[in-house]
PDB file of C-alpha atoms in Angstrom:
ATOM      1  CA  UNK A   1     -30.250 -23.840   9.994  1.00 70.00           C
ATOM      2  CA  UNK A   2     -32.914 -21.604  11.684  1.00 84.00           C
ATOM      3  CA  UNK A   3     -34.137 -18.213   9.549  1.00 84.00           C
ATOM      4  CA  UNK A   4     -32.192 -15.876  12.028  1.00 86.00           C
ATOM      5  CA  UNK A   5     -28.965 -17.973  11.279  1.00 86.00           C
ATOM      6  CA  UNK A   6     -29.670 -17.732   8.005  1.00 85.00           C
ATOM      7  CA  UNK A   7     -30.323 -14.051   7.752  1.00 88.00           C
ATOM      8  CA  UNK A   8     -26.866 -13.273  10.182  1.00 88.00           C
ATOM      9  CA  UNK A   9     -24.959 -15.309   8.097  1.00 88.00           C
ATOM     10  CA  UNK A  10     -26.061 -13.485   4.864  1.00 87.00           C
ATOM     11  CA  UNK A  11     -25.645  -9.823   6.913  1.00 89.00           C
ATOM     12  CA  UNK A  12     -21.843 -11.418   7.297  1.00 89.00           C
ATOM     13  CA  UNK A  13     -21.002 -12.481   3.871  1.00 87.00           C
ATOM     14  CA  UNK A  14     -22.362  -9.233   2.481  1.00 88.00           C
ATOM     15  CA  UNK A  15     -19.957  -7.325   4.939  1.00 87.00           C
ATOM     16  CA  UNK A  16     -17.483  -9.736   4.090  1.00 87.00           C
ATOM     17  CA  UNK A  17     -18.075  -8.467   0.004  1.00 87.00           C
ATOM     18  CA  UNK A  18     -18.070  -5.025   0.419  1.00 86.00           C
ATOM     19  CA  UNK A  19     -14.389  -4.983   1.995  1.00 86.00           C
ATOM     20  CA  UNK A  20     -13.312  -7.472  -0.393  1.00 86.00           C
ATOM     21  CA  UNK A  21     -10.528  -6.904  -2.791  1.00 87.00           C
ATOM     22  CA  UNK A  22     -11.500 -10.147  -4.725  1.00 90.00           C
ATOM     23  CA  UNK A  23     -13.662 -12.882  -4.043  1.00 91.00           C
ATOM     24  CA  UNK A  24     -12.454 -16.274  -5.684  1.00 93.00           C
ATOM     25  CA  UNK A  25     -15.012 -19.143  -6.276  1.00 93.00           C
ATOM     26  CA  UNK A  26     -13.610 -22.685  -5.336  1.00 93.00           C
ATOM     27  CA  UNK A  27     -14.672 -26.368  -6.166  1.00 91.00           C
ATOM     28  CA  UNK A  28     -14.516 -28.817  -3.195  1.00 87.00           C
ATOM     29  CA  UNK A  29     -14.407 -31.878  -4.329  1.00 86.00           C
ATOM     30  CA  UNK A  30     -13.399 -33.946  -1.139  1.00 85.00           C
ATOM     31  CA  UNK A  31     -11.647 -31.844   1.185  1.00 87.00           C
ATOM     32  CA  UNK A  32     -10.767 -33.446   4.378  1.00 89.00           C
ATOM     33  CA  UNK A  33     -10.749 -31.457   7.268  1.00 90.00           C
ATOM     34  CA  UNK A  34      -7.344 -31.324   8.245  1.00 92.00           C
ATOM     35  CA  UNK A  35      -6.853 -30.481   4.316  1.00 92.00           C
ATOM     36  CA  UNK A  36      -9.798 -27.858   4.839  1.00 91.00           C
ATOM     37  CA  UNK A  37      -7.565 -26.303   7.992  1.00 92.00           C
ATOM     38  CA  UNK A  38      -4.438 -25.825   7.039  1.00 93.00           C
ATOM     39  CA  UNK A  39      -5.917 -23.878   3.493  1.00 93.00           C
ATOM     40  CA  UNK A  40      -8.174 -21.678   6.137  1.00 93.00           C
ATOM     41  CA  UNK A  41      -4.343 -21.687   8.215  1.00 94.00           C
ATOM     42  CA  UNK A  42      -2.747 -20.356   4.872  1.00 93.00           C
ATOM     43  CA  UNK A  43      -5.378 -17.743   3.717  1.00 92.00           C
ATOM     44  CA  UNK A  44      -5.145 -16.353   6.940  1.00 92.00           C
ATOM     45  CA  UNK A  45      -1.198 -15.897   7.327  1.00 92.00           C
ATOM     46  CA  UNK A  46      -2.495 -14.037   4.363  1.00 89.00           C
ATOM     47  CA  UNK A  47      -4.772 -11.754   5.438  1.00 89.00           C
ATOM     48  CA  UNK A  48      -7.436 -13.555   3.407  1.00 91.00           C
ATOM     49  CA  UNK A  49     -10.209 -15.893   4.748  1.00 91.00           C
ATOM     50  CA  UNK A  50     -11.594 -18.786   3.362  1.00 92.00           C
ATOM     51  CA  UNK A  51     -15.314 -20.273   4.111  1.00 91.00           C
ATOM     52  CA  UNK A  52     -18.160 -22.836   2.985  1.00 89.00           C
ATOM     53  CA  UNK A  53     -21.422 -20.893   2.357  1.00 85.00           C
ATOM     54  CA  UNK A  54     -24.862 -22.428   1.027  1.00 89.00           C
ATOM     55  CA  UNK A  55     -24.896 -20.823  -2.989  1.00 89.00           C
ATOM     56  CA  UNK A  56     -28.116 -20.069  -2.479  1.00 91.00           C
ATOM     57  CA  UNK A  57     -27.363 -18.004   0.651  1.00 90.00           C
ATOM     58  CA  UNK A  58     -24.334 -15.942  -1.239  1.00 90.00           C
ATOM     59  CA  UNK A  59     -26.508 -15.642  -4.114  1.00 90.00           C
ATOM     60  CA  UNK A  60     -29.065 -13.815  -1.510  1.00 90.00           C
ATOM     61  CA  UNK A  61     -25.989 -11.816  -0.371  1.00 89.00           C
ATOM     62  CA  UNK A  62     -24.113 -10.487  -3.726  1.00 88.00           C
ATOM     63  CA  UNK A  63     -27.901 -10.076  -5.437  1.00 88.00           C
ATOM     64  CA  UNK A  64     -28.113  -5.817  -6.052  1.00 84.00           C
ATOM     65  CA  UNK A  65     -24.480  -5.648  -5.614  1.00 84.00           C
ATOM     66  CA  UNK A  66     -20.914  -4.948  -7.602  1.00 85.00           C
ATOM     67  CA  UNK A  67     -19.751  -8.387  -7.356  1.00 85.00           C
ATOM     68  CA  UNK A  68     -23.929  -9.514  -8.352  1.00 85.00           C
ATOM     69  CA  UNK A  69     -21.978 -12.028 -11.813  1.00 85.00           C
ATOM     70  CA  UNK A  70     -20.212 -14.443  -8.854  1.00 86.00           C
ATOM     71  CA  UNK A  71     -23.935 -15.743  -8.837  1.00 87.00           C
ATOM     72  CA  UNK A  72     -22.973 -17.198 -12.205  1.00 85.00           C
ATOM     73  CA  UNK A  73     -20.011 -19.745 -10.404  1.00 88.00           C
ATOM     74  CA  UNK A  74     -22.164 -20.578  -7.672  1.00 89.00           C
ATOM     75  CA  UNK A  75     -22.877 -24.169  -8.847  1.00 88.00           C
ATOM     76  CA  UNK A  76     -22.064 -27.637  -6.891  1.00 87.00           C
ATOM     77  CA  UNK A  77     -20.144 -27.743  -3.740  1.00 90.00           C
ATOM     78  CA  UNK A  78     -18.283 -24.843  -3.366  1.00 90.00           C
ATOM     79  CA  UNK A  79     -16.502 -22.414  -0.824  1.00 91.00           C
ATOM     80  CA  UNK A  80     -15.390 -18.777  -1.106  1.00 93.00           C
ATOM     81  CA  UNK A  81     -11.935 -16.479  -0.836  1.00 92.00           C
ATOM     82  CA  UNK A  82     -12.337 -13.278   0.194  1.00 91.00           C
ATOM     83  CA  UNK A  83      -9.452 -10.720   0.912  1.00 89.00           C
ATOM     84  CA  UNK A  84      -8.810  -6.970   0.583  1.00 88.00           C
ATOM     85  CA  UNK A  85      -5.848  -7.399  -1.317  1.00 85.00           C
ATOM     86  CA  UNK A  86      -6.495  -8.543  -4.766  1.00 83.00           C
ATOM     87  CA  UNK A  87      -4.519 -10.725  -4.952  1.00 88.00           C
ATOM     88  CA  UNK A  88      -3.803 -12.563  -1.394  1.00 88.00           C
ATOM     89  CA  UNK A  89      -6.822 -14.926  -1.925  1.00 90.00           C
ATOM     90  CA  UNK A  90      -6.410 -15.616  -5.658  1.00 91.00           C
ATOM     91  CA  UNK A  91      -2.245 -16.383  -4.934  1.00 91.00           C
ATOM     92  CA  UNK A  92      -3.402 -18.971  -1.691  1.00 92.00           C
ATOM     93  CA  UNK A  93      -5.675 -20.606  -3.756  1.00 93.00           C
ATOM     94  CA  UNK A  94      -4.114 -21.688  -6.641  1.00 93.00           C
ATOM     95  CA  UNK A  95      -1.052 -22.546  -5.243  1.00 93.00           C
ATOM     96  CA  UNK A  96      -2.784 -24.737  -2.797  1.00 93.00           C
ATOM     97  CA  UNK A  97      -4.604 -26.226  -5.996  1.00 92.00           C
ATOM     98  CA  UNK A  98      -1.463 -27.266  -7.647  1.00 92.00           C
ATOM     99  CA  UNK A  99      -0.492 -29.391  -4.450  1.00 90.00           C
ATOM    100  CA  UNK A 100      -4.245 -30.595  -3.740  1.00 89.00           C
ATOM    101  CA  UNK A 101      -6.514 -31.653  -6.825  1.00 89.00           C
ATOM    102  CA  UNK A 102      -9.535 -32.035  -4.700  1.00 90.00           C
ATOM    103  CA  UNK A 103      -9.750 -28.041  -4.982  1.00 90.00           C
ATOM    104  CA  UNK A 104     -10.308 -26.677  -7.775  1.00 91.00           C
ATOM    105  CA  UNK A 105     -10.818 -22.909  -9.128  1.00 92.00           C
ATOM    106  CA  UNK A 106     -13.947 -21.925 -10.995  1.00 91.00           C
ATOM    107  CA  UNK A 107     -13.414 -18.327 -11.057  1.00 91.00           C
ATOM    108  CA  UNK A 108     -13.510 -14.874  -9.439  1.00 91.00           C
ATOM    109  CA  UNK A 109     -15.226 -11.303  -8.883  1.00 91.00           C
ATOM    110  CA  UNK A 110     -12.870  -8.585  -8.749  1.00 88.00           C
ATOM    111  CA  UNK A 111     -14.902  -5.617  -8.373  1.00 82.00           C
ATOM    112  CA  UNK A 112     -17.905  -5.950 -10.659  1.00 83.00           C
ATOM    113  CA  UNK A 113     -14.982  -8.252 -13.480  1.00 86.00           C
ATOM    114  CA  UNK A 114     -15.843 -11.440 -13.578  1.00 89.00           C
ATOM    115  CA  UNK A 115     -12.946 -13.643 -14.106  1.00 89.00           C
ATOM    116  CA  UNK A 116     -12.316 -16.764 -15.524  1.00 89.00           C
ATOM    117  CA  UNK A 117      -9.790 -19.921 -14.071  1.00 90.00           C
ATOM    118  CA  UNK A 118      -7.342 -18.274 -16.266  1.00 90.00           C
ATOM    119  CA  UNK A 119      -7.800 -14.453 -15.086  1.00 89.00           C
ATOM    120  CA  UNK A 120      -7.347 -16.053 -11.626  1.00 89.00           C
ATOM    121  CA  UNK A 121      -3.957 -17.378 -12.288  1.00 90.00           C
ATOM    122  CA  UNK A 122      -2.895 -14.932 -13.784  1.00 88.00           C
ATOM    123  CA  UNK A 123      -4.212 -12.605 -10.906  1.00 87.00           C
ATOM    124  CA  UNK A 124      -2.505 -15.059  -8.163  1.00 87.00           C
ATOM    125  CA  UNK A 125       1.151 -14.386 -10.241  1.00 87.00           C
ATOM    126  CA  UNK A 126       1.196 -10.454  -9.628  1.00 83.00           C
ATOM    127  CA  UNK A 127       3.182  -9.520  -6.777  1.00 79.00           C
ATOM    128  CA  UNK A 128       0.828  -9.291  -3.620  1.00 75.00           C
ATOM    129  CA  UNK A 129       0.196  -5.433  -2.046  1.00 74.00           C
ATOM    130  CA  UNK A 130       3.031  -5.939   0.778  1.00 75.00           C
ATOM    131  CA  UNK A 131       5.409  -6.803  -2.270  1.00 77.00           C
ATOM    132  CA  UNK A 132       4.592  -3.778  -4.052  1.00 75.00           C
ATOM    133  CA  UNK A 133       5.028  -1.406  -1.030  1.00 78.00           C
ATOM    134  CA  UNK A 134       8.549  -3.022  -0.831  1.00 80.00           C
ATOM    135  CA  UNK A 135       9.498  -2.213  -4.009  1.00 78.00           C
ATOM    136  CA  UNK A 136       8.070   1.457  -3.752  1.00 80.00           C
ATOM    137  CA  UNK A 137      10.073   2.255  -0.950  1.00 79.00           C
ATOM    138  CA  UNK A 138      13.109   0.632  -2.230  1.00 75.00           C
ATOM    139  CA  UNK A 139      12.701   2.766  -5.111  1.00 71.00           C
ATOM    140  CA  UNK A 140      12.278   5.651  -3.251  1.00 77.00           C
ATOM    141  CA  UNK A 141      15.559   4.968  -1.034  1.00 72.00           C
ATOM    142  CA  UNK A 142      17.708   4.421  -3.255  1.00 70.00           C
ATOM    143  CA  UNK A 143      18.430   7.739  -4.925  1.00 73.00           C
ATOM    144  CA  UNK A 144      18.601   9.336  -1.212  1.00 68.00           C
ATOM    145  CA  UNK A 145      21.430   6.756  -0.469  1.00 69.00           C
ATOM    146  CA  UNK A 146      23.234   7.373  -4.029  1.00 68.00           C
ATOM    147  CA  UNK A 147      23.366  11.075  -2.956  1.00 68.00           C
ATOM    148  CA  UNK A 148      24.554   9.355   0.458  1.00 66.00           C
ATOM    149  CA  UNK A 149      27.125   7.291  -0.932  1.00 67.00           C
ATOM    150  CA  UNK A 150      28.204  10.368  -3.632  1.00 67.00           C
ATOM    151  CA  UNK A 151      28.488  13.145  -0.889  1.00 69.00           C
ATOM    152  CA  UNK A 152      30.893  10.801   1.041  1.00 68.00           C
ATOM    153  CA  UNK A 153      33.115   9.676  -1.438  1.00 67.00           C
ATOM    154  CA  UNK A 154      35.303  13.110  -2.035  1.00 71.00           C
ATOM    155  CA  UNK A 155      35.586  13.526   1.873  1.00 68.00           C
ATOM    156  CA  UNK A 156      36.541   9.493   1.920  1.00 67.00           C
ATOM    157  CA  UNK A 157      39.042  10.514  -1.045  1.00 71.00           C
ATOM    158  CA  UNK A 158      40.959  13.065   0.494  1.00 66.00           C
ATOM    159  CA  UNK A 159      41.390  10.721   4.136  1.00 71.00           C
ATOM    160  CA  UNK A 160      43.091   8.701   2.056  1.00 75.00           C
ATOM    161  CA  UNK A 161      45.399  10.547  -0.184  1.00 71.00           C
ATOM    162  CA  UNK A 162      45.962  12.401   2.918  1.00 73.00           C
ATOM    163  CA  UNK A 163      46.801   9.164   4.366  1.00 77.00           C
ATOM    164  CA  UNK A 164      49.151   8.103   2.408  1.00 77.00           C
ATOM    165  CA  UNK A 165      51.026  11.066   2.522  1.00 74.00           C
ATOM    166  CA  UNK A 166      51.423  10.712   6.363  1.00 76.00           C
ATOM    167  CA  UNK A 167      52.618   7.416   5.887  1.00 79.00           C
ATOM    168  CA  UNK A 168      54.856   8.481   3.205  1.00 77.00           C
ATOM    169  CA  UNK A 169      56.486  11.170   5.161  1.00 73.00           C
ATOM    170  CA  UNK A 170      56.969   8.675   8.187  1.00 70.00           C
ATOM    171  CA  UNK A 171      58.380   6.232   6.272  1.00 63.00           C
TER     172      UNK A 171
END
């Protein structure tokens, strides 16, 4: 790799950092590539992204930065998870860990926390940002359609008592 390539692909993974929500630090330990795909496949359908960078090069671009203790997982083969929600990249990753043992999780930055295999797991079983907005606006729509619901019910009341006293009368 050429110094320009080098220095464009450090410019990237420091953009990459900034807009991260978490960046989670994985093992490869034999990935094939069609394994390799269809994690990068998954992250994405995510909104995460998933991608093998030199340690020494991602050392280079999280050195004077927030997320500057990820230079402390940077050992051996490994690959990075990036995604703007906290917990999209952590949640991909270990649950494609459990299926493939050639992956494995050393850890994660989240902000300027470092966290450990454990923080990640127990980062990947919080409900993911989309999940959270779901339940917000549930919450929120459900008192409006109680009122719904409540302010209907005398009117629906009275059709039928009324109701039944036409069909009383007719009978």
């Amino acid at each position: 790799m050429e110094r320009a390539q080098k220095v464009e692909l450090v410019a990237g993974l420091k953009s990459a950092f900034a807009e991260a929500g978490v960046i989670v630090v994985t093992r490869n330990l034999g990935l094939t590539v069609a394994q390799s795909t269809v994690l990068r496949s998954k992250m994405r359908e995510a909104g995460a992204s998933f991608k093998v960078a030199k340690n020494k090069l991602t050392r280079i671009a999280v050195e004077g930065t927030p997320q500057a203790p990820l230079s402390d997982l940077l050992t051996g083969p490994t690959a990075i998870a990036t995604s703007a929600d906290p917990v999209a990249a952590a949640k991909v990753a270990v649950e494609f860990a459990k299926t493939n043992k050639k992956l494995e999780i050393v850890g994660a930055v989240m902000g300027t926390t470092l966290l450990d295999i454990a923080g990640v797991q127990a980062l990947a079983e919080l409900p993911s940002l989309d999940e959270l907005r779901g339940k917000i606006v549930g919450l929120i729509s459900a008192p409006a359609t109680k009122i719904a619901q409540t302010i209907q019910a005398p009117a629906g009341q009275l059709a039928r008592v009324f109701g039944a006293y036409a069909a009383k009368d007719a009978a």
